[in-house]
Amino acid sequence: MTYEALKVTMADRVMTIAINRPDKLNALNNQALTELMGALKSAEQDEECRVVVLTGVGRGFCAGQDLKEHQQDGGAGHIGEHVARYYNPLALKLYHFPKPTIAMVNGVAAGAGMSLALAADFRIASTTARFSQAFVKIGLVPDSGSSYLLPRLIGQARALEMAMLGDVLDAETAYQWGLLHRLVDPTELQAVTDALARRLADGPPIALAMIKRSLHRGIEHSFEESLESERGFQSAAARTEDHHEGIEAFISKRAPEFRGR
Ligand code: LHQ
């Protein structure tokens, strides 16, 4: 697949999807939205791909919806349709993605661009990153999963403040608030992301996919339901070759080689 609004690369079992509209801080037009979905689907199907890194080219991560294109398309009248067509499927795809995902936040993440970062499993940001629930500034409300994900990550009080004021949060505060897994110097962003991606790529793929589903359920379900759900996942995990490989590697004091079987 060829991309115009993205740069997609594959190395060491890691697919990097970089939104490539740097002049617009990687704001999402219809083309970028369509390509993002296509790239995620191909990462899902590609057996060689074990991890996905989402990032932006240039000084921005993603400034959310391309407001100029949306205005030209006469967007205000059918925002609901636009969200249903592009953003909700994208947020669902990313949140439920069956392989580990990392948002490598190189710069500003605003509006739906911030929502995408929230839907990833990991957020590694450079000190140049900034975060804004920009929706309110244009008279809109959080979408693409922010109303669900943000309070769960930073708590209701801080989420309400971000959503109702739309202020730009600096990376240091975002880190202190628990929004980020790592905060690094811009010069170290790629290397720190690569190291985490490699660790995840070496992990047991089937167990990793189930861990994600299990923790998602844990947030949504009761304790009793979670125990039952854990039991089911554990039984399935125990039937994988990777589990046996993990045990054998432990006993023979060597690193395991997980194959996703
Ligand atoms: C942009 C954008 C942008 C176009 C920067 N669009 N060009 C869903 C469904 C349907 C409709 C509506 O929305 C949604 C969900 C959403 O995502 S709503 C939220 C949309 N995003 C925003 O409201 C953020 C708008 N951008 C900003 O507030 C600022 O640009 C931030 C705070 C992100 C960065 O500020 P600065 O670092 O000062 O950069 P800048 O403002 O100078 O932007 C650089 C360029 O990027 C500039 O172009 P220019 O030609 O003047 O150099 C901006 O116009 C362009 N740009 N965001 N969303």
XYZ file of C-alpha atoms and ligand atoms in Angstrom:
319
model
C 0.000 0.000 0.000
C 1.269 3.476 -0.825
C 0.614 6.397 1.481
C 0.509 10.120 0.877
C -0.412 11.446 4.297
C 1.595 8.888 6.268
C 5.110 7.495 6.406
C 4.935 3.808 7.215
C 8.066 1.814 7.912
C 8.766 -1.666 9.189
C 11.920 -2.630 11.062
C 12.692 -5.340 13.608
C 9.034 -6.491 13.705
C 7.926 -2.944 14.595
C 5.679 -0.956 12.261
C 6.021 2.797 12.655
C 3.103 4.843 11.387
C 3.994 8.529 11.204
C 1.393 11.086 10.192
C 3.111 13.128 7.523
C 1.464 16.551 7.283
C 4.095 18.531 9.207
C 2.994 21.965 7.935
C -0.338 21.416 9.663
C 1.096 19.786 12.767
C -0.242 16.519 11.337
C -3.873 17.568 11.487
C -6.098 14.809 10.148
C -7.799 15.282 6.798
C -9.956 12.589 5.189
C -6.960 11.153 3.385
C -4.889 10.828 6.566
C -7.849 9.300 8.402
C -8.438 6.750 5.636
C -4.761 5.887 5.404
C -4.401 5.567 9.178
C -7.158 2.986 9.244
C -5.573 1.178 6.272
C -2.143 1.140 7.931
C -3.551 -0.231 11.190
C -5.405 -2.963 9.321
C -2.270 -3.956 7.461
C -0.277 -3.975 10.735
C -2.954 -6.200 12.247
C -2.794 -8.678 9.377
C 0.988 -8.643 8.916
C 2.334 -11.623 10.855
C 5.794 -10.108 10.899
C 4.497 -7.036 12.746
C 4.508 -7.449 16.523
C 4.277 -3.815 17.677
C 2.920 -0.552 16.272
C 4.426 2.869 16.974
C 2.271 5.897 16.159
C 3.985 9.250 15.777
C 4.114 12.452 13.740
C 6.601 13.921 11.269
C 8.065 17.314 12.198
C 7.312 19.331 15.331
C 3.790 18.024 15.953
C 2.323 14.684 16.983
C -1.205 15.394 15.707
C -3.348 18.566 15.965
C -6.636 16.668 15.620
C -9.141 17.213 12.848
C -7.907 19.387 9.966
C -10.246 22.274 10.666
C -9.648 24.016 7.362
C -10.509 20.988 5.266
C -13.512 20.268 7.438
C -14.727 23.845 7.049
C -14.294 23.662 3.271
C -16.315 20.439 3.229
C -19.120 22.270 5.051
C -18.391 19.976 7.988
C -20.340 21.519 10.875
C -23.606 20.188 9.464
C -22.515 16.571 9.514
C -19.927 16.222 12.234
C -21.798 13.260 13.704
C -21.541 11.464 10.385
C -17.845 12.347 10.106
C -17.142 11.043 13.616
C -19.077 7.835 12.917
C -17.331 7.310 9.597
C -13.743 8.056 10.566
C -13.002 8.735 14.218
C -15.019 6.127 16.069
C -13.786 3.201 13.950
C -10.211 4.497 14.303
C -10.468 4.878 18.082
C -11.975 1.391 18.370
C -9.328 -0.136 16.125
C -6.515 1.409 18.155
C -7.983 0.725 21.597
C -8.693 -2.930 20.775
C -5.610 -3.398 18.639
C -4.454 -6.993 19.162
C -0.756 -6.051 19.276
C 1.015 -3.619 21.613
C 0.831 0.016 20.533
C 3.071 2.920 21.503
C 2.321 6.602 20.923
C 5.693 8.277 20.470
C 4.592 11.823 21.235
C 7.135 14.108 19.590
C 5.165 17.349 19.846
C 1.715 18.802 20.325
C -1.218 16.361 20.583
C -4.524 18.229 20.389
C -8.197 17.330 20.056
C -8.676 13.976 18.364
C -4.866 13.816 18.046
C -4.673 13.642 21.826
C -7.437 11.022 21.826
C -5.337 8.824 19.539
C -2.397 9.072 21.929
C -4.690 8.109 24.817
C -5.957 5.028 22.966
C -2.438 3.605 22.606
C -1.099 1.221 25.262
C 2.014 3.304 25.946
C 2.784 7.000 25.679
C 6.429 7.998 25.462
C 6.791 11.738 25.117
C 9.638 14.113 24.577
C 9.868 17.267 26.670
C 8.630 19.162 23.579
C 5.248 17.383 23.702
C 2.114 19.296 24.708
C -1.419 18.093 25.216
C -4.713 19.876 24.679
C -8.319 18.835 24.814
C -8.766 21.603 22.261
C -12.381 20.730 21.464
C -13.913 23.308 23.834
C -11.926 26.103 22.195
C -14.030 25.623 19.063
C -17.259 24.947 20.895
C -17.061 21.155 20.602
C -16.814 18.325 23.090
C -14.178 15.590 23.580
C -14.450 12.808 21.016
C -12.560 9.788 19.680
C -12.527 8.236 23.138
C -11.188 11.117 25.251
C -14.254 11.279 27.523
C -13.712 7.622 28.394
C -9.939 7.358 28.433
C -8.845 10.654 29.975
C -10.637 10.385 33.359
C -9.432 6.802 33.667
C -5.833 7.894 33.095
C -5.606 11.099 35.130
C -8.779 11.136 37.248
C -12.048 12.985 36.832
C -10.946 16.315 38.368
C -7.988 16.798 36.054
C -9.868 15.432 33.044
C -12.721 17.868 33.614
C -10.264 20.729 33.891
C -8.523 19.783 30.646
C -11.812 19.233 28.794
C -13.570 22.354 30.083
C -10.654 24.786 29.731
C -8.827 23.287 26.758
C -5.531 24.660 28.071
C -2.286 23.307 26.690
C -0.612 21.010 29.214
C 3.173 20.776 29.184
C 4.862 17.379 29.036
C 6.304 17.563 32.571
C 2.851 18.109 34.094
C 1.381 15.384 31.866
C 4.040 13.027 33.194
C 3.361 13.998 36.815
C -0.358 13.432 36.221
C 0.260 9.883 35.034
C -0.646 10.493 31.406
C 2.779 9.336 30.196
C 4.860 6.220 30.721
C 8.171 7.931 29.958
C 9.275 11.524 29.526
C 12.550 11.943 27.696
C 14.785 14.475 26.025
C 13.910 14.903 22.304
C 17.299 13.444 21.385
C 16.413 10.231 23.250
C 12.822 9.819 22.098
C 13.517 7.415 19.240
C 16.002 5.271 21.164
C 13.779 4.937 24.249
C 10.800 4.072 22.030
C 12.858 1.541 20.069
C 14.001 -0.143 23.278
C 10.434 -0.492 24.578
C 9.161 -1.641 21.166
C 11.877 -4.296 20.981
C 11.005 -5.585 24.455
C 7.346 -5.818 23.497
C 8.224 -7.444 20.150
C 10.146 -10.116 22.074
C 7.168 -10.783 24.338
C 4.595 -13.574 23.919
C 2.144 -12.114 21.350
C -0.906 -14.162 22.300
C -0.493 -13.448 26.012
C 0.132 -9.749 25.322
C -3.100 -9.492 23.319
C -5.012 -11.200 26.107
C -3.387 -9.099 28.840
C -4.695 -6.007 27.082
C -8.209 -7.383 26.755
C -8.118 -8.585 30.344
C -7.105 -5.177 31.729
C -9.675 -3.403 29.576
C -12.314 -5.710 31.003
C -10.930 -5.147 34.492
C -11.737 -1.441 34.210
C -15.249 -2.066 32.960
C -16.390 -5.107 34.938
C -16.973 -6.129 38.534
C -14.363 -8.001 40.576
C -16.286 -11.259 40.198
C -16.569 -10.826 36.420
C -12.873 -9.990 36.195
C -11.874 -13.104 38.110
C -13.920 -15.227 35.745
C -12.524 -13.421 32.723
C -8.944 -13.898 34.016
C -9.618 -17.611 34.435
C -10.706 -17.879 30.797
C -7.725 -15.947 29.472
C -5.351 -17.917 31.686
C -6.661 -21.245 30.422
C -6.165 -20.081 26.843
C -2.671 -18.708 27.588
C -1.654 -21.970 29.231
C -2.462 -23.836 26.015
C 0.029 -21.818 23.934
C 3.447 -23.090 22.861
C 4.804 -19.772 24.154
C 3.806 -20.697 27.691
C 5.736 -23.963 27.463
C 8.675 -22.132 25.908
C 8.586 -19.635 28.794
C 8.690 -22.404 31.390
C 11.495 -24.268 29.617
C 13.508 -21.086 29.201
C 13.109 -20.301 32.902
C 14.240 -23.756 33.962
C 17.219 -23.794 31.621
C 18.142 -20.194 32.582
C 17.995 -18.802 29.026
C 15.973 -16.088 27.292
C 12.650 -17.353 25.902
C 11.934 -17.231 22.182
C 8.236 -16.514 21.788
C 6.693 -17.349 18.409
C 3.087 -16.342 18.878
C 1.772 -19.884 18.867
C -3.917 23.283 11.711
C -4.508 22.612 12.804
C -5.734 21.957 12.606
C -5.664 22.658 10.389
C -2.688 23.491 13.492
N -6.279 22.006 11.379
N -4.507 23.292 10.523
C -13.856 15.723 14.904
C -14.809 15.705 13.870
C -15.113 16.821 13.103
C -14.800 18.074 13.248
C -14.080 18.644 14.263
O -13.235 17.965 15.083
C -13.168 16.717 15.443
C -12.243 16.395 16.492
C -11.133 17.394 16.751
O -9.988 17.048 16.646
S -11.567 18.971 17.242
C -10.034 19.705 17.622
C -9.269 20.128 16.395
N -7.962 20.668 16.738
C -7.805 21.879 17.262
O -8.733 22.607 17.543
C -6.393 22.335 17.439
C -6.120 23.550 16.592
N -4.711 23.942 16.703
C -4.226 24.633 17.724
O -4.909 24.990 18.654
C -2.766 24.967 17.667
O -2.337 24.869 16.337
C -1.912 24.026 18.561
C -2.177 24.333 20.043
C -2.194 22.559 18.267
C -0.409 24.292 18.260
O -0.144 25.679 18.338
P 1.214 26.268 17.737
O 2.355 25.427 18.148
O 1.235 27.715 18.107
O 1.099 26.098 16.145
P 0.209 26.939 15.114
O -1.130 27.205 15.684
O 0.997 28.087 14.622
O 0.008 25.860 13.920
C 1.001 25.639 12.921
C 0.288 25.444 11.615
O -0.539 24.259 11.713
C -0.648 26.611 11.283
O -0.676 26.760 9.892
P -0.053 28.106 9.210
O -0.339 27.916 7.745
O -0.725 29.269 9.835
O 1.418 28.040 9.542
C -2.000 26.082 11.748
O -3.065 26.668 11.077
C -1.889 24.610 11.383
N -2.789 23.808 12.202
N -3.721 22.772 13.899
N -6.351 21.266 13.585
